[in-house]
Amino acid sequence: MTRPVLVLLVALVLAVPLSLLAGRVWIDPFHPVVANAAVILAELRLPRAVLALAVGGGLGAAGAAMQGYLRNPLADPGLFGIAPTAALGATLSFLVGGAAGWLLPVFALTGAGLGMALLALISAGAGAGGGDPGRGIALFTLSGMMLASLSSALMALALSLAPTPFALTEIVTWQMGAIADRSWRDVWICAPPTVIGVILLASSGRDLDALTLGETAARSLGVDPRHLQWRMIASVGLTVGAGVAVAGVIGFVGLMVPHLVRPFTDRRPSSLIWPSALGGALLLLVADCLCRVLPLAGGELRLGVALALLGTPFFLLLLLRMRGGAA
Amino acid sequence: MTAGIALAAHGISLGGRLDNVGVALRPGEVTAICGPNGAGKSTLLACLAGLLAPDHGTVTLGDSDLAAMPPVTRARTIGFLPPTPEVAWDMTVETLVSLGRIPWPGAPAVEAQTAIADAITAMDLAALRHRPVSRLSGGERARALMARVLATRPGWLLADEPLANLDLAHAAALIARLRDQARGGAGVVLVLHDLASAMNHADRVLVLGGGRLLHDGPPDRALDADVIHRVWGVAGRWLGEPGARALSLEALGR
């Protein structure tokens, strides 16, 4: 086990119990005088913490793998177009029958699946032997960006078609992204696909390492670009789709975490996937706790909003540093 | 090292870029592929490396068809250095060289360590082992990337323009190290733009023109003044001693 993984594991072991105590009702572990403390812990705080770990871990690992795949330190799950198509699917579920029941997660996962399929269809052949090497990855990025903007246009359309002001409010609130008031059911929706996806991402590590040297050199090292592309589409779809299904759109985790972790690794993409998963889990857990305890009139700060507020300056800082030539 | 396996192209053609090229390459030799721009040099090298599949004809490694070989098996035997010195992440020289072990996922760690250490020594990078690639000069980076190819311990080293962007001293150093590899039994195939490098350092030169193999032989025959005149369209003559020749071009339009 590498040092970053160890440090992050220790941090998580410390952070998870603390996160369970924090919230509108503070629980003192030594004097549990709060009524229903056990219920609050088991039915509210624990699923919320597990959800933060799963969503954050999935987004962190997906971001790390995508940066490696696209050889672009600015890549983020949103760029693949999978988070936006998942969100589009979820938005449509509000129009069809409201947010109740299983409809939303089913629609979000379907959206992610369709996004994956479209992406594969558009970029089919791009990584195949006959094509110009190097064009494959550019085409893949561009089709992802096109999917993302198409999804946001269709989402805006869906909003304008919202049947009632109430439905509109509901959609907008969900789109902001949060993991408040979630139950164990949401954990069961989110965790299994995320775990499968992260394991699949980690198993692509060696291929991503080879891509460091460019697509041609990677092929000469035995990487099958078609195979890798399918694995990336499936694993990013699983992790990001599952996250969006239960938590809405939470951006910038996949961008920030790999950046913060990278200096502590040997900078091979494969060395980054597990630490980024743990780092993403930690970031979302801590951010969610802060959202919970920050005093805000009329409720709590939305997690998606908080991370966007944190992520945008981070992104700008990265851009400025890259312009200075020290990425 | 899987030395001694023959690599051969049998009448390969590819979409107007290569036209019925057949050549049997020998391990233990430095073979240079020369020709004017657009002659099909890089295309031929990529076909020989198994990275491009020809429309007609086959490339064989020993008795096997390269196109039917699993990519990992091919990658263990044929090391390929692309023309663009790309390194996406700012890793140390040692980590970069270790990427050459990717085709050997199950190999014992000791074997990997030895291969990496040998490659670093062969390319004279011991002092730079822990330096990040962003702080290497162009020549050092070229050597590090070549060491990455060597770390695989391939029987064949195929390099597309390995001397591009290198100054005289670095180019000479790199080619000397490639000659050492050939002397050790590896097959070395280089696409070379600089005819003097091919003349002085190759054992065998393939001259391509318009996708066809025009000449094939020892450098003083394959690259004599007549050939240069016919293929490159310039009149010139070789000066100096064998092994240290320079090409003197006559002024154009005379």
Coordinates of C-alpha atoms in Angstrom, one line a residue:
Chain A
M1 CA 0.0 0.0 0.0
T2 CA 1.4 3.4 -1.0
R3 CA 1.8 6.3 1.5
P4 CA -1.0 8.5 0.1
V5 CA -3.5 5.6 0.3
L6 CA -2.4 5.0 3.9
V7 CA -2.7 8.6 5.0
L8 CA -6.1 9.0 3.4
L9 CA -7.3 5.8 4.9
V10 CA -6.3 7.0 8.4
A11 CA -8.0 10.4 7.7
L12 CA -11.2 8.6 6.7
V13 CA -11.1 6.4 9.7
L14 CA -11.0 9.6 11.8
A15 CA -13.4 11.6 9.8
V16 CA -16.3 9.2 9.5
P17 CA -17.1 8.9 13.2
L18 CA -16.7 12.7 13.6
S19 CA -19.0 13.3 10.7
L20 CA -21.7 11.2 12.5
L21 CA -21.7 13.5 15.4
A22 CA -22.0 16.8 13.6
G23 CA -25.2 18.3 12.4
R24 CA -28.2 20.3 13.4
V25 CA -28.3 18.1 16.5
W26 CA -24.8 17.6 17.9
I27 CA -24.3 14.2 19.5
D28 CA -21.8 13.9 22.4
P29 CA -20.5 10.3 22.3
F30 CA -19.8 10.3 26.0
H31 CA -23.1 11.8 27.2
P32 CA -25.7 10.7 24.7
V33 CA -28.5 12.8 26.2
V34 CA -30.1 13.6 22.9
A35 CA -33.4 11.7 22.4
N36 CA -33.4 9.3 19.5
A37 CA -29.7 9.6 19.1
A38 CA -29.5 6.0 17.9
V39 CA -32.2 6.6 15.3
I40 CA -30.5 9.8 14.1
L41 CA -27.2 7.9 13.8
A42 CA -28.4 4.8 12.1
E43 CA -31.1 6.1 9.9
L44 CA -29.9 9.6 9.0
R45 CA -26.3 10.3 9.6
L46 CA -24.8 6.9 8.7
P47 CA -26.5 6.5 5.3
R48 CA -25.6 10.1 4.6
A49 CA -21.9 9.5 5.4
V50 CA -21.8 6.3 3.4
L51 CA -23.4 8.1 0.5
A52 CA -20.8 10.9 0.7
L53 CA -18.1 8.3 0.6
A54 CA -19.6 6.4 -2.4
V55 CA -20.4 9.5 -4.5
G56 CA -17.1 11.2 -3.6
G57 CA -15.0 8.1 -4.2
G58 CA -16.7 7.4 -7.5
L59 CA -16.2 11.0 -8.7
G60 CA -12.6 11.2 -7.5
A61 CA -11.6 7.9 -9.2
A62 CA -13.5 8.8 -12.4
G63 CA -11.7 12.2 -12.5
A64 CA -8.3 10.6 -12.0
A65 CA -8.9 8.0 -14.7
M66 CA -10.3 10.5 -17.2
Q67 CA -7.4 12.9 -16.7
G68 CA -5.1 9.9 -17.5
Y69 CA -7.2 8.8 -20.4
L70 CA -7.4 12.2 -22.0
R71 CA -3.9 13.2 -20.9
N72 CA -5.5 16.4 -19.8
P73 CA -5.2 17.7 -16.2
L74 CA -8.4 19.7 -16.7
A75 CA -10.6 16.7 -17.5
D76 CA -13.6 16.1 -15.3
P77 CA -16.5 13.5 -15.4
G78 CA -18.7 16.3 -16.7
L79 CA -16.5 16.5 -19.8
F80 CA -17.4 13.0 -20.8
G81 CA -21.0 14.1 -21.0
I82 CA -22.0 11.3 -18.7
A83 CA -22.9 13.4 -15.7
P84 CA -25.0 15.7 -17.8
T85 CA -26.9 12.9 -19.6
A86 CA -27.5 11.2 -16.3
A87 CA -28.9 14.6 -15.0
L88 CA -31.0 14.9 -18.1
G89 CA -32.5 11.5 -17.4
A90 CA -33.2 12.4 -13.9
T91 CA -34.8 15.7 -14.9
L92 CA -37.1 13.9 -17.3
S93 CA -38.3 11.7 -14.5
F94 CA -39.6 14.8 -12.7
L95 CA -41.8 15.6 -15.8
V96 CA -43.0 12.0 -16.1
G97 CA -44.0 11.3 -12.6
G98 CA -42.4 13.5 -10.0
A99 CA -39.4 12.6 -7.8
A100 CA -41.2 9.9 -5.9
G101 CA -40.0 6.3 -5.7
W102 CA -37.6 4.5 -7.9
L103 CA -38.2 6.6 -11.0
L104 CA -35.5 9.2 -10.5
P105 CA -32.5 6.8 -10.0
V106 CA -33.7 4.5 -12.7
F107 CA -34.0 7.4 -15.2
A108 CA -30.6 8.8 -14.1
L109 CA -28.8 5.4 -14.6
T110 CA -30.6 5.0 -17.9
G111 CA -29.5 8.5 -18.9
A112 CA -25.9 7.6 -18.0
G113 CA -26.2 4.4 -20.0
L114 CA -27.6 6.1 -23.0
G115 CA -24.8 8.8 -22.8
M116 CA -22.3 6.0 -22.7
A117 CA -23.8 4.3 -25.7
L118 CA -24.0 7.5 -27.7
L119 CA -20.4 8.3 -26.9
A120 CA -19.3 4.9 -28.0
L121 CA -21.4 5.2 -31.2
I122 CA -20.0 8.6 -32.1
S123 CA -16.4 7.7 -31.4
A124 CA -16.6 4.1 -32.8
G125 CA -13.7 3.5 -35.1
A126 CA -11.8 6.5 -33.7
G127 CA -9.4 4.2 -31.8
A128 CA -9.3 1.4 -34.4
G129 CA -6.1 0.4 -36.1
G130 CA -6.6 2.2 -39.4
G131 CA -7.4 5.7 -38.0
D132 CA -4.9 8.4 -37.5
P133 CA -3.4 7.9 -34.0
G134 CA -4.1 10.9 -31.8
R135 CA -7.4 11.7 -33.5
G136 CA -9.2 9.2 -31.4
I137 CA -8.8 11.0 -28.1
A138 CA -9.6 14.4 -29.6
L139 CA -12.8 13.0 -31.2
F140 CA -13.7 11.3 -27.9
T141 CA -13.3 14.6 -25.9
L142 CA -15.3 16.6 -28.5
S143 CA -18.2 14.1 -28.6
G144 CA -18.3 14.2 -24.8
M145 CA -18.5 18.0 -24.8
M146 CA -21.2 17.9 -27.5
L147 CA -23.2 15.5 -25.4
A148 CA -22.8 17.8 -22.3
S149 CA -24.1 20.9 -24.1
L150 CA -26.9 18.9 -25.8
S151 CA -27.9 17.6 -22.4
S152 CA -27.9 21.0 -20.8
A153 CA -30.0 22.4 -23.7
L154 CA -32.5 19.6 -23.3
M155 CA -32.6 20.1 -19.5
A156 CA -33.4 23.8 -20.0
L157 CA -36.2 22.7 -22.4
A158 CA -37.5 20.3 -19.8
L159 CA -37.5 23.1 -17.2
S160 CA -39.5 25.3 -19.4
L161 CA -42.0 22.5 -19.9
A162 CA -42.4 21.9 -16.1
P163 CA -46.1 21.4 -15.4
T164 CA -46.2 23.4 -12.1
P165 CA -44.1 25.9 -10.3
F166 CA -43.7 23.3 -7.6
A167 CA -42.2 20.8 -10.1
L168 CA -39.9 23.5 -11.3
T169 CA -38.6 24.2 -7.8
E170 CA -38.2 20.5 -7.3
I171 CA -36.1 20.0 -10.4
V172 CA -33.9 23.1 -9.7
T173 CA -33.3 22.0 -6.1
W174 CA -32.3 18.5 -7.2
Q175 CA -30.0 19.8 -9.9
M176 CA -28.1 21.8 -7.3
G177 CA -26.9 18.5 -5.9
A178 CA -27.1 17.3 -2.3
I179 CA -27.1 14.2 -0.1
A180 CA -29.3 15.5 2.6
D181 CA -32.2 13.4 3.8
R182 CA -31.1 10.3 2.0
S183 CA -31.9 6.8 3.3
W184 CA -30.3 3.4 3.1
R185 CA -32.3 2.8 -0.1
D186 CA -30.2 5.5 -1.8
V187 CA -27.0 3.8 -0.5
W188 CA -28.1 0.5 -2.1
I189 CA -28.8 2.3 -5.4
C190 CA -25.5 4.1 -5.4
A191 CA -22.9 1.9 -3.8
P192 CA -22.8 -1.3 -5.9
P193 CA -22.4 0.3 -9.3
T194 CA -19.8 2.7 -7.8
V195 CA -17.8 -0.1 -6.3
I196 CA -17.8 -2.1 -9.6
G197 CA -17.0 1.1 -11.6
V198 CA -14.0 2.0 -9.3
I199 CA -12.6 -1.5 -9.5
L200 CA -12.9 -1.4 -13.3
L201 CA -11.2 2.0 -13.4
A202 CA -8.4 0.7 -11.2
S203 CA -7.9 -2.3 -13.5
S204 CA -7.4 0.1 -16.4
G205 CA -4.4 1.7 -14.6
R206 CA -1.6 0.0 -16.6
D207 CA -3.2 1.0 -19.9
L208 CA -3.6 4.6 -18.7
D209 CA 0.1 4.6 -17.7
A210 CA 1.0 3.5 -21.2
L211 CA -1.0 6.4 -22.6
T212 CA 1.4 8.8 -20.9
L213 CA 3.6 8.3 -23.9
G214 CA 0.9 9.0 -26.4
E215 CA -1.6 6.8 -28.2
T216 CA 0.9 5.3 -30.7
A217 CA 3.5 4.4 -28.0
A218 CA 0.6 3.0 -25.9
R219 CA -0.4 0.7 -28.7
S220 CA 3.2 -0.4 -29.2
L221 CA 3.2 -1.3 -25.5
G222 CA 0.3 -3.7 -26.1
V223 CA -2.7 -1.5 -25.2
D224 CA -5.8 -2.2 -27.2
P225 CA -7.4 1.3 -27.6
R226 CA -10.8 0.0 -28.5
H227 CA -10.9 -2.2 -25.4
L228 CA -9.7 0.6 -23.2
Q229 CA -12.3 3.0 -24.6
W230 CA -15.1 0.6 -23.8
R231 CA -13.8 0.0 -20.3
M232 CA -13.5 3.8 -19.7
I233 CA -17.1 4.4 -21.0
A234 CA -18.5 1.6 -18.8
S235 CA -16.7 2.4 -15.6
V236 CA -17.1 6.2 -15.8
G237 CA -20.8 5.6 -16.7
L238 CA -21.3 3.4 -13.6
T239 CA -19.5 5.6 -11.1
V240 CA -20.8 9.0 -12.3
G241 CA -24.3 7.7 -13.2
A242 CA -24.8 6.1 -9.8
G243 CA -23.6 9.3 -8.1
V244 CA -25.9 11.6 -10.1
A245 CA -28.8 9.3 -9.5
V246 CA -28.8 9.8 -5.8
A247 CA -27.0 13.1 -5.3
G248 CA -27.7 15.2 -8.4
V249 CA -24.9 17.1 -10.1
I250 CA -21.9 17.6 -7.8
G251 CA -19.1 19.0 -9.9
F252 CA -15.4 19.6 -9.5
V253 CA -14.6 16.7 -7.2
G254 CA -13.1 14.8 -10.2
L255 CA -11.1 17.8 -11.1
M256 CA -9.8 18.9 -7.7
V257 CA -9.0 15.7 -6.0
P258 CA -6.6 14.2 -8.5
H259 CA -4.7 17.5 -8.6
L260 CA -4.3 17.6 -4.9
V261 CA -3.2 14.0 -4.7
R262 CA -0.9 13.9 -7.7
P263 CA 2.2 15.6 -6.1
F264 CA 2.3 12.9 -3.5
T265 CA 2.4 10.1 -6.1
D266 CA 5.0 9.1 -8.8
R267 CA 2.5 10.8 -11.2
R268 CA 1.6 7.6 -13.1
P269 CA -2.1 7.6 -13.7
S270 CA -2.4 4.2 -12.1
S271 CA -0.9 5.5 -8.9
L272 CA -3.6 8.1 -8.7
I273 CA -6.9 6.1 -9.0
W274 CA -7.2 4.6 -5.5
P275 CA -5.8 7.8 -3.7
S276 CA -8.3 9.9 -5.7
A277 CA -11.1 7.6 -4.8
L278 CA -10.2 8.0 -1.1
G279 CA -9.6 11.7 -1.4
G280 CA -12.9 12.2 -3.2
A281 CA -14.7 10.3 -0.4
L282 CA -12.9 12.4 2.2
L283 CA -13.6 15.7 0.4
L284 CA -17.3 15.0 0.0
L285 CA -17.7 13.8 3.6
V286 CA -16.0 16.9 5.0
A287 CA -17.8 19.3 2.7
D288 CA -21.1 17.7 3.5
C289 CA -20.4 18.1 7.3
L290 CA -19.5 21.7 6.8
C291 CA -22.7 22.2 4.8
R292 CA -24.6 20.7 7.6
V293 CA -23.2 22.8 10.4
L294 CA -22.9 26.1 8.6
P295 CA -25.7 28.4 9.8
L296 CA -27.7 29.4 6.8
A297 CA -31.2 31.0 6.9
G298 CA -33.8 28.7 5.6
G299 CA -31.9 25.4 5.7
E300 CA -28.4 24.3 4.8
L301 CA -26.0 25.0 2.0
R302 CA -26.4 22.6 -0.9
L303 CA -23.4 20.4 -1.4
G304 CA -23.3 20.9 -5.2
V305 CA -23.3 24.6 -4.7
A306 CA -20.6 24.5 -2.0
L307 CA -18.3 22.4 -4.3
A308 CA -18.9 24.7 -7.3
L309 CA -18.0 27.7 -5.1
L310 CA -14.8 25.8 -4.1
G311 CA -14.1 24.4 -7.5
T312 CA -14.4 27.4 -9.8
P313 CA -11.6 29.4 -8.2
F314 CA -9.6 26.2 -8.1
F315 CA -10.1 25.7 -11.8
L316 CA -9.2 29.3 -12.5
L317 CA -6.0 29.0 -10.4
L318 CA -5.1 25.9 -12.4
L319 CA -5.6 27.7 -15.7
L320 CA -3.4 30.6 -14.5
R321 CA -0.7 28.2 -13.4
M322 CA -0.8 26.3 -16.7
R323 CA -0.6 29.6 -18.6
G324 CA 2.6 30.2 -16.6
G325 CA 3.8 26.8 -17.8
A326 CA 3.9 25.0 -14.4
A327 CA 1.0 22.6 -14.6
Chain B
M1 CA 16.1 -10.7 -24.8
T2 CA 14.3 -12.5 -27.6
A3 CA 17.2 -12.0 -30.0
G4 CA 17.6 -13.6 -33.3
I5 CA 14.0 -13.6 -34.5
A6 CA 13.6 -12.4 -38.1
L7 CA 11.3 -9.5 -38.9
A8 CA 10.1 -9.4 -42.5
A9 CA 7.6 -7.6 -44.7
H10 CA 6.1 -9.7 -47.5
G11 CA 4.8 -7.5 -50.4
I12 CA 3.0 -5.1 -48.2
S13 CA 0.8 -2.3 -49.6
L14 CA -1.2 0.3 -47.8
G15 CA -3.6 2.8 -49.3
G16 CA -1.2 4.4 -51.8
R17 CA 1.4 5.1 -49.1
L18 CA 3.2 1.8 -49.5
D19 CA 3.4 -0.2 -52.7
N20 CA 4.4 -3.9 -52.6
V21 CA 7.3 -3.5 -50.2
G22 CA 9.2 -6.7 -49.3
V23 CA 12.2 -6.8 -47.0
A24 CA 13.7 -9.3 -44.6
L25 CA 15.4 -7.6 -41.7
R26 CA 18.2 -9.2 -39.8
P27 CA 18.8 -9.0 -36.0
G28 CA 22.2 -7.7 -35.0
E29 CA 22.1 -5.0 -37.6
V30 CA 21.3 -1.3 -37.7
T31 CA 18.9 -0.8 -40.6
A32 CA 18.1 2.7 -41.7
I33 CA 15.0 3.6 -43.7
C34 CA 15.7 6.7 -45.8
G35 CA 13.8 8.6 -48.5
P36 CA 12.3 12.0 -49.4
N37 CA 9.3 13.4 -47.6
G38 CA 6.2 11.4 -48.2
A39 CA 8.2 8.3 -49.4
G40 CA 6.4 6.1 -46.8
K41 CA 9.2 5.7 -44.3
S42 CA 7.1 6.1 -41.2
T43 CA 4.3 4.1 -42.7
L44 CA 6.7 1.2 -43.3
L45 CA 8.1 1.4 -39.8
A46 CA 4.6 1.4 -38.3
C47 CA 3.7 -1.6 -40.4
L48 CA 6.9 -3.4 -39.2
A49 CA 5.9 -2.5 -35.6
G50 CA 2.5 -4.0 -36.1
L51 CA 0.8 -0.6 -35.4
L52 CA -0.6 -0.3 -38.9
A53 CA -2.2 -3.3 -40.8
P54 CA -1.3 -3.4 -44.5
D55 CA -4.1 -3.7 -47.0
H56 CA -2.1 -6.4 -48.8
G57 CA 0.7 -8.6 -47.8
T58 CA 1.9 -9.6 -44.3
V59 CA 4.5 -8.7 -41.8
T60 CA 6.0 -11.7 -40.0
L61 CA 7.9 -12.1 -36.8
G62 CA 9.7 -15.4 -36.9
D63 CA 7.0 -17.7 -38.3
S64 CA 4.0 -15.7 -37.0
D65 CA 1.9 -13.2 -38.7
L66 CA 2.2 -9.9 -36.8
A67 CA -1.5 -9.0 -37.4
A68 CA -2.7 -12.2 -35.8
M69 CA -0.4 -11.9 -32.7
P70 CA -1.9 -10.8 -29.4
P71 CA -0.8 -7.1 -28.8
V72 CA 1.0 -7.9 -25.6
T73 CA 3.1 -10.7 -27.2
R74 CA 4.0 -8.3 -30.0
A75 CA 4.8 -5.6 -27.5
R76 CA 7.3 -7.8 -25.7
T77 CA 9.3 -8.4 -28.9
I78 CA 9.0 -5.2 -30.8
G79 CA 9.9 -1.9 -29.0
F80 CA 8.7 1.2 -30.8
L81 CA 9.8 4.8 -30.3
P82 CA 7.3 7.3 -31.9
P83 CA 8.6 10.5 -33.6
T84 CA 6.9 12.8 -31.0
P85 CA 8.7 12.8 -27.7
E86 CA 5.5 12.9 -25.7
V87 CA 5.4 12.5 -21.9
A88 CA 2.0 13.7 -20.5
W89 CA 2.8 13.7 -16.8
D90 CA 5.8 15.1 -15.1
M91 CA 7.3 11.9 -13.7
T92 CA 10.9 11.1 -12.9
V93 CA 13.3 9.5 -15.4
E94 CA 13.1 6.2 -13.5
T95 CA 9.3 6.1 -13.5
L96 CA 9.3 7.0 -17.1
V97 CA 11.7 4.2 -17.9
S98 CA 9.6 1.8 -15.8
L99 CA 6.7 2.3 -18.3
G100 CA 8.7 0.0 -20.6
R101 CA 7.7 -2.9 -18.2
I102 CA 4.0 -2.5 -19.0
P103 CA 4.0 -5.5 -21.4
W104 CA 5.4 -7.7 -18.6
P105 CA 2.7 -7.5 -15.9
G106 CA 3.4 -10.8 -14.2
A107 CA 7.2 -10.7 -14.4
P108 CA 9.2 -10.9 -11.0
A109 CA 10.0 -7.6 -9.5
V110 CA 13.7 -8.4 -9.5
E111 CA 13.6 -8.9 -13.3
A112 CA 11.8 -5.6 -13.7
Q113 CA 14.3 -3.7 -11.5
T114 CA 17.3 -5.2 -13.4
A115 CA 15.8 -4.3 -16.8
I116 CA 15.1 -0.8 -15.7
A117 CA 18.5 -0.4 -14.2
D118 CA 20.2 -1.8 -17.3
A119 CA 18.2 0.5 -19.6
I120 CA 19.2 3.5 -17.5
T121 CA 22.8 2.5 -17.6
A122 CA 22.7 1.8 -21.4
M123 CA 21.4 5.3 -22.1
D124 CA 23.8 6.9 -19.6
L125 CA 21.0 8.3 -17.4
A126 CA 22.2 7.1 -13.9
A127 CA 22.8 10.7 -12.7
L128 CA 19.4 11.8 -13.9
R129 CA 17.4 8.9 -12.5
H130 CA 15.4 11.0 -10.0
R131 CA 15.0 14.1 -12.1
P132 CA 11.5 15.0 -13.4
V133 CA 11.2 15.0 -17.2
S134 CA 10.2 18.7 -17.3
R135 CA 13.8 19.5 -16.2
L136 CA 15.5 17.4 -18.9
S137 CA 17.2 18.9 -22.0
G138 CA 15.9 17.7 -25.4
G139 CA 18.8 15.2 -25.7
E140 CA 18.3 13.8 -22.2
R141 CA 14.6 13.4 -22.8
A142 CA 15.3 11.5 -26.1
R143 CA 17.7 9.2 -24.2
A144 CA 15.1 8.7 -21.4
L145 CA 12.4 7.8 -23.9
M146 CA 14.8 5.4 -25.7
A147 CA 15.6 3.8 -22.3
R148 CA 11.9 3.3 -21.8
V149 CA 11.9 1.2 -25.0
L150 CA 15.0 -0.7 -23.8
A151 CA 13.4 -1.5 -20.5
T152 CA 11.0 -3.8 -22.3
R153 CA 14.0 -5.8 -23.4
P154 CA 12.6 -6.2 -26.9
G155 CA 14.4 -8.2 -29.6
W156 CA 13.6 -5.4 -32.1
L157 CA 14.1 -1.7 -31.6
L158 CA 12.1 0.4 -34.1
A159 CA 12.6 4.2 -33.9
D160 CA 11.0 6.9 -36.0
E161 CA 13.4 9.8 -36.4
P162 CA 15.2 9.3 -33.1
L163 CA 17.8 11.9 -33.9
A164 CA 15.3 14.7 -34.7
N165 CA 15.8 17.8 -32.5
L166 CA 19.1 16.4 -31.2
D167 CA 22.3 18.4 -31.6
L168 CA 25.4 16.7 -33.1
A169 CA 26.9 15.4 -29.9
H170 CA 23.6 14.0 -28.5
A171 CA 22.7 12.4 -31.9
A172 CA 26.2 10.7 -32.1
A173 CA 25.8 9.5 -28.5
L174 CA 22.4 8.1 -29.0
I175 CA 23.3 6.3 -32.2
A176 CA 26.4 4.9 -30.6
R177 CA 24.2 3.4 -27.9
L178 CA 21.8 2.0 -30.5
R179 CA 24.8 0.4 -32.3
D180 CA 25.7 -1.2 -28.9
Q181 CA 22.2 -2.7 -28.8
A182 CA 22.6 -4.2 -32.3
R183 CA 26.0 -5.6 -31.3
G184 CA 24.2 -7.3 -28.4
G185 CA 21.9 -9.1 -30.8
A186 CA 18.9 -6.8 -31.1
G187 CA 17.5 -5.7 -34.4
V188 CA 17.6 -1.9 -34.8
V189 CA 15.5 -0.2 -37.4
L190 CA 15.6 3.6 -37.7
V191 CA 13.8 6.1 -39.9
L192 CA 16.5 8.6 -40.6
H193 CA 16.2 11.9 -42.3
D194 CA 19.8 12.8 -42.1
L195 CA 21.6 10.8 -44.8
A196 CA 25.0 11.3 -43.3
S197 CA 23.9 9.5 -40.1
A198 CA 22.6 6.6 -42.2
M199 CA 25.8 6.5 -44.2
N200 CA 28.0 6.5 -41.2
H201 CA 26.1 4.4 -38.7
A202 CA 23.8 1.9 -40.5
D203 CA 24.8 -1.5 -41.6
R204 CA 22.1 -1.5 -44.2
V205 CA 20.0 1.2 -45.8
L206 CA 16.5 0.9 -47.3
V207 CA 15.7 3.7 -49.7
L208 CA 12.0 4.4 -50.3
G209 CA 10.5 6.6 -52.9
G210 CA 6.7 7.0 -53.6
G211 CA 5.9 4.1 -51.4
R212 CA 8.2 1.7 -53.2
L213 CA 11.5 0.1 -52.0
L214 CA 14.0 1.5 -54.5
H215 CA 17.3 0.4 -53.0
D216 CA 18.4 -2.0 -50.4
G217 CA 22.0 -2.6 -49.4
P218 CA 25.1 -1.4 -47.5
P219 CA 25.0 2.4 -47.1
D220 CA 27.8 3.2 -49.6
R221 CA 25.9 1.4 -52.3
A222 CA 22.3 2.2 -51.3
L223 CA 23.2 5.9 -50.8
D224 CA 25.7 6.5 -53.5
A225 CA 25.7 9.9 -55.3
D226 CA 23.7 8.4 -58.3
V227 CA 20.9 7.2 -56.0
I228 CA 20.8 10.5 -54.2
H229 CA 20.5 12.3 -57.5
R230 CA 17.7 10.1 -58.8
V231 CA 15.7 9.8 -55.6
W232 CA 16.1 13.2 -53.9
G233 CA 16.7 15.1 -57.1
V234 CA 19.9 16.8 -55.8
A235 CA 23.4 16.4 -57.0
G236 CA 26.0 15.8 -54.2
R237 CA 29.0 13.8 -53.3
W238 CA 30.3 12.2 -50.2
L239 CA 33.4 13.7 -48.5
G240 CA 35.7 12.3 -45.8
E241 CA 36.6 8.9 -44.6
P242 CA 34.2 5.9 -44.2
G243 CA 32.4 6.2 -40.9
A244 CA 32.8 9.9 -40.9
R245 CA 31.4 11.0 -44.2
A246 CA 29.6 14.2 -44.9
L247 CA 27.4 14.9 -47.9
S248 CA 28.3 18.0 -49.9
L249 CA 25.5 19.2 -52.1
E250 CA 26.1 21.1 -55.2
A251 CA 24.3 24.5 -55.5
L252 CA 20.9 24.1 -57.0
G253 CA 20.2 25.3 -60.5
R254 CA 23.7 24.7 -61.7

